[in-house]
Coordinates of N, CA, C and O in Angstrom, one line a residue:
X123 N -11.4 43.3 -2.4 CA -11.3 41.9 -2.2 C -9.7 41.7 -2.4 O -9.2 42.1 -3.2
X124 N -9.1 41.0 -1.3 CA -7.6 40.7 -1.4 C -7.3 39.9 -2.6 O -8.0 39.3 -3.1
X125 N -5.9 40.0 -3.0 CA -5.2 39.8 -4.2 C -5.4 38.0 -4.2 O -5.5 37.6 -5.2
X126 N -5.1 37.6 -2.9 CA -4.9 36.0 -3.1 C -6.4 35.3 -3.5 O -6.6 34.5 -3.9
X127 N -7.5 36.1 -3.1 CA -8.9 35.5 -3.3 C -9.1 36.0 -5.1 O -10.2 34.9 -5.4
X128 N -8.6 36.9 -5.5 CA -8.7 37.3 -7.0 C -8.1 36.6 -7.9 O -8.5 36.2 -9.2
X129 N -7.0 36.0 -7.7 CA -6.1 35.5 -8.4 C -6.8 33.6 -8.5 O -6.8 33.2 -7.7
X130 N -6.9 33.3 -9.9 CA -7.2 31.7 -9.8 C -6.2 30.8 -9.3 O -5.2 31.0 -9.6
X131 N -6.7 30.0 -8.7 CA -5.9 28.6 -8.0 C -5.6 27.8 -9.3 O -6.4 27.3 -10.1
X132 N -4.4 27.2 -9.0 CA -3.8 26.3 -10.1 C -3.3 25.0 -9.6 O -2.8 24.9 -8.2
X133 N -3.6 23.9 -10.2 CA -3.4 22.6 -9.9 C -4.2 22.0 -8.8 O -5.2 22.4 -8.4
X134 N -3.8 20.9 -8.6 CA -4.6 20.0 -7.6 C -3.8 19.7 -6.3 O -2.6 19.2 -6.4
X135 N -4.0 20.0 -5.1 CA -3.4 19.4 -3.7 C -4.3 18.3 -3.2 O -5.2 18.7 -2.6
X136 N -3.8 17.2 -3.4 CA -4.6 16.2 -2.7 C -4.6 16.2 -0.9 O -3.3 16.9 -0.2
X137 N -5.6 16.2 -0.4 CA -5.8 16.3 1.0 C -5.0 15.3 1.8 O -4.3 15.6 2.8
X138 N -5.0 14.3 1.3 CA -4.4 12.8 2.0 C -2.7 12.9 1.7 O -2.4 11.6 1.6
X139 N -2.2 13.7 1.2 CA -1.1 13.5 0.6 C 0.1 13.3 1.7 O 0.2 13.8 2.8
X140 N 1.0 12.4 1.4 CA 2.0 12.0 2.3 C 3.4 12.8 1.9 O 3.8 12.6 0.9
X141 N 3.8 13.4 3.2 CA 5.3 14.2 2.6 C 6.4 13.6 3.2 O 6.2 13.0 4.4
X142 N 7.5 13.4 2.5 CA 8.5 12.6 3.0 C 9.9 13.6 3.1 O 9.8 14.4 2.1
X143 N 10.7 13.2 4.1 CA 12.1 14.0 4.0 C 13.0 12.8 3.1 O 13.0 11.9 3.3
X144 N 13.6 13.2 2.1 CA 14.3 12.4 1.3 C 16.0 12.2 1.8 O 16.5 13.4 2.0
X145 N 16.4 11.0 1.7 CA 17.6 10.8 1.9 C 18.2 10.0 0.8 O 17.5 8.7 0.6
X146 N 19.4 10.5 0.1 CA 19.7 9.5 -0.9 C 21.0 8.5 -0.5 O 21.5 8.9 0.5
X147 N 21.4 7.5 -1.2 CA 22.3 6.6 -1.1 C 23.6 7.4 -0.8 O 24.5 6.8 -0.1
X148 N 23.9 8.4 -1.6 CA 25.3 9.0 -1.4 C 25.6 9.4 0.1 O 26.4 9.7 0.5
X149 N 24.3 9.9 0.8 CA 24.3 10.3 2.1 C 24.7 9.3 3.1 O 25.3 9.4 4.2
X150 N 23.9 8.2 2.6 CA 24.3 6.8 3.5 C 25.6 6.4 3.3 O 26.1 5.7 4.1
X151 N 26.2 6.7 2.4 CA 27.6 6.0 2.0 C 28.8 6.5 3.3 O 29.6 5.7 3.6
X152 N 28.5 7.6 4.1 CA 29.4 8.0 5.0 C 29.5 7.3 6.4 O 30.2 7.5 7.2
X153 N 28.4 6.4 6.3 CA 28.3 5.6 7.5 C 29.1 4.5 7.4 O 29.4 3.8 6.4
X154 N 29.7 4.0 8.6 CA 30.5 2.9 8.7 C 29.7 1.5 8.3 O 28.5 1.1 8.5
X155 N 30.6 0.7 7.9 CA 29.9 -0.5 7.6 C 29.2 -1.3 8.6 O 29.7 -1.4 9.7
X156 N 28.1 -2.1 8.3 CA 27.4 -2.8 9.3 C 26.6 -2.2 10.2 O 25.9 -2.7 11.2
X157 N 26.4 -1.0 10.2 CA 25.7 0.1 11.2 C 24.2 -0.1 10.7 O 23.7 -0.1 9.4
X158 N 23.3 0.3 11.7 CA 21.9 0.5 11.3 C 21.5 1.8 11.4 O 21.8 2.6 12.4
X159 N 20.8 2.1 10.6 CA 20.4 3.7 10.2 C 18.9 3.6 10.2 O 18.3 3.2 9.3
X160 N 18.2 4.3 11.1 CA 16.9 4.6 11.3 C 16.6 6.1 11.0 O 17.7 7.0 11.1
X161 N 15.2 6.7 11.1 CA 15.2 7.9 11.1 C 15.6 8.8 12.4 O 15.7 10.0 12.4
X162 N 16.0 7.9 13.6 CA 16.3 8.8 14.6 C 17.9 9.0 14.5 O 18.4 10.2 14.9
X163 N 18.3 8.2 13.9 CA 20.0 8.5 13.5 C 20.2 9.5 12.5 O 21.1 10.5 12.6
X164 N 19.3 9.6 11.6 CA 19.2 10.5 10.5 C 19.0 11.9 11.2 O 19.6 12.8 10.2
X165 N 18.0 12.1 11.9 CA 18.0 13.3 12.6 C 19.0 13.6 13.4 O 19.2 15.0 13.4
X166 N 19.7 12.8 14.1 CA 20.8 13.4 15.0 C 22.0 13.8 14.1 O 22.6 14.6 14.5
X167 N 22.1 13.2 12.9 CA 23.3 13.7 12.1 C 22.6 14.7 11.1 O 23.5 15.3 10.4
X168 N 21.6 15.2 11.2 CA 21.1 16.6 10.7 C 20.7 16.2 9.3 O 21.0 17.1 8.5
X169 N 20.6 15.2 8.9 CA 20.4 14.7 7.2 C 18.7 14.9 7.1 O 18.1 14.8 5.9
X170 N 17.9 14.9 8.0 CA 16.5 14.8 8.1 C 16.1 15.8 9.2 O 16.6 15.8 10.2
X171 N 15.2 16.9 9.1 CA 14.8 17.6 9.9 C 13.3 17.1 10.2 O 12.4 16.8 9.5
X172 N 13.0 17.5 11.6 CA 11.6 17.6 12.0 C 11.3 16.1 12.2 O 12.1 15.1 12.1
X173 N 9.6 15.9 12.4 CA 9.4 14.4 12.6 C 8.6 14.0 11.4 O 7.7 13.2 11.5
X174 N 9.1 14.3 10.1 CA 8.6 13.7 8.8 C 8.9 12.5 8.6 O 9.8 11.9 9.3
X175 N 8.2 11.7 7.8 CA 8.6 10.4 7.2 C 9.8 10.5 6.4 O 9.9 11.5 6.0
X176 N 10.5 9.5 6.1 CA 11.6 9.3 5.7 C 11.5 8.5 4.6 O 11.1 7.1 4.6
X177 N 11.9 8.9 3.2 CA 12.2 8.3 2.1 C 13.6 8.0 1.5 O 14.1 9.1 1.3
X178 N 14.1 6.6 1.2 CA 15.6 6.6 0.7 C 15.2 6.5 -0.7 O 14.5 5.6 -1.1
X179 N 16.1 7.4 -1.2 CA 16.2 7.3 -2.9 C 17.3 6.8 -3.2 O 18.3 6.6 -2.7
X180 N 17.4 6.4 -4.6 CA 18.6 5.6 -5.1 C 19.5 6.3 -5.7 O 20.3 5.8 -6.8
X181 N 19.7 7.5 -5.4 CA 20.6 8.5 -6.0 C 22.1 8.3 -5.5 O 22.3 8.6 -4.2
X182 N 22.9 7.7 -6.1 CA 24.3 7.2 -5.5 C 24.5 6.0 -5.4 O 23.9 4.8 -5.8
X183 N 25.9 5.3 -4.8 CA 26.2 4.0 -4.6 C 26.5 3.7 -3.3 O 27.0 4.6 -2.6
X184 N 26.4 2.3 -3.1 CA 26.5 1.9 -1.6 C 28.1 1.0 -2.0 O 27.7 0.2 -2.4
X185 N 29.1 1.1 -1.0 CA 30.2 -0.1 -1.2 C 30.1 -1.0 0.0 O 30.9 -2.1 -0.5
X186 N 29.4 -0.9 0.8 CA 29.3 -1.8 2.1 C 27.9 -1.7 2.5 O 26.8 -1.3 2.0
X187 N 27.8 -3.0 3.1 CA 26.3 -3.5 3.6 C 25.9 -2.5 5.0 O 26.6 -2.2 5.8
X188 N 24.7 -2.0 4.8 CA 24.1 -1.1 5.7 C 22.7 -1.7 6.0 O 22.0 -2.5 5.2
X189 N 22.0 -1.5 7.4 CA 20.8 -1.9 7.5 C 20.2 -0.6 7.6 O 20.3 0.4 8.7
X190 N 19.3 -0.2 6.5 CA 18.5 0.9 6.6 C 17.1 0.9 6.9 O 16.3 0.0 6.5
X191 N 16.5 1.4 7.9 CA 15.2 1.5 8.1 C 14.6 2.9 8.0 O 15.0 3.9 8.3
X192 N 13.4 2.8 7.0 CA 12.9 4.1 6.6 C 11.6 3.9 6.6 O 11.2 2.8 6.2
X193 N 10.6 4.9 6.3 CA 9.0 4.6 6.0 C 9.0 4.3 4.6 O 7.8 3.8 4.4
X194 N 9.9 4.7 3.5 CA 9.6 4.4 2.2 C 10.8 3.8 1.5 O 11.8 4.8 1.8
X195 N 11.0 3.5 0.5 CA 12.1 3.1 -0.4 C 11.7 3.3 -1.7 O 10.7 2.6 -2.1
X196 N 12.5 3.7 -2.6 CA 12.2 3.7 -4.1 C 12.6 2.2 -4.4 O 13.8 1.6 -3.7
X197 N 12.5 1.8 -5.7 CA 12.9 0.5 -6.2 C 14.5 0.4 -6.4 O 15.1 -0.4 -6.0
X198 N 14.9 1.5 -6.8 CA 16.4 1.5 -7.2 C 17.1 1.7 -5.9 O 18.5 0.9 -5.7
X199 N 16.5 2.3 -4.9 CA 17.4 2.4 -3.5 C 17.5 0.9 -2.8 O 18.3 0.3 -2.3
X200 N 16.1 0.3 -2.8 CA 16.0 -1.2 -2.3 C 17.0 -1.7 -3.0 O 17.8 -3.0 -2.3
X201 N 17.1 -2.0 -4.3 CA 17.8 -2.9 -5.1 C 19.6 -2.8 -4.8 O 20.2 -3.6 -4.5
X202 N 19.7 -1.5 -4.5 CA 21.3 -1.1 -4.5 C 21.5 -1.5 -3.1 O 22.9 -2.0 -2.7
X203 N 20.6 -1.4 -2.0 CA 21.0 -1.6 -0.8 C 21.2 -3.6 -0.4 O 22.1 -3.7 -0.1
X204 N 20.4 -3.9 -1.0 CA 20.5 -5.6 -1.0 C 21.6 -5.9 -2.1 O 22.4 -7.1 -1.5
X205 N 21.9 -5.2 -3.1 CA 23.1 -5.7 -3.6 C 24.2 -5.4 -3.1 O 25.3 -6.3 -3.0
X206 N 24.4 -4.7 -2.1 CA 25.9 -4.3 -1.4 C 25.8 -5.3 0.0 O 26.7 -5.2 0.6
X207 N 24.4 -6.0 -0.1 CA 24.7 -6.8 1.0 C 24.0 -6.6 2.4 O 24.2 -7.2 3.3
X208 N 23.2 -5.4 2.2 CA 22.5 -4.8 3.4 C 21.2 -5.1 3.3 O 20.7 -5.9 2.6
X209 N 20.3 -4.7 4.3 CA 18.9 -4.8 4.5 C 18.2 -3.6 4.4 O 18.7 -2.5 5.1
X210 N 17.0 -3.5 3.7 CA 16.0 -2.5 3.7 C 14.9 -2.6 4.5 O 14.0 -3.5 4.0
X211 N 14.5 -2.2 5.8 CA 13.4 -2.4 6.4 C 12.4 -1.4 6.5 O 12.9 -0.1 6.7
X212 N 11.0 -1.8 6.2 CA 10.3 -0.5 6.4 C 9.6 -0.3 7.6 O 9.2 -1.1 8.4
X213 N 9.6 0.9 8.2 CA 9.3 1.3 9.5 C 7.7 1.7 9.3 O 7.4 2.3 8.3
X214 N 6.9 1.2 10.2 CA 5.5 1.6 10.3 C 5.3 2.8 11.5 O 5.7 2.2 12.6
X215 N 4.7 3.9 11.2 CA 4.5 4.6 12.3 C 4.1 6.0 11.3 O 4.5 6.9 11.4

């Protein structure tokens, strides 16, 4: 019998798990003020690969207002974007 079948499986893997490509605020700080950032722009800049959903995390700071469109946001990212005068919009798809 192959080794893969003999070794016990560990952990739990949910069937309906959603995988996100992660983008931090420090990566968004390089965009000019007032720009609209969506998953297509992030793919063009090679910050995100493939057709996965995008989640914005709050690691870093923003000095200017941006309009960020992503599939999910952490609470700290949403607060930092709105504190800088920008908007955080959730994309459905």
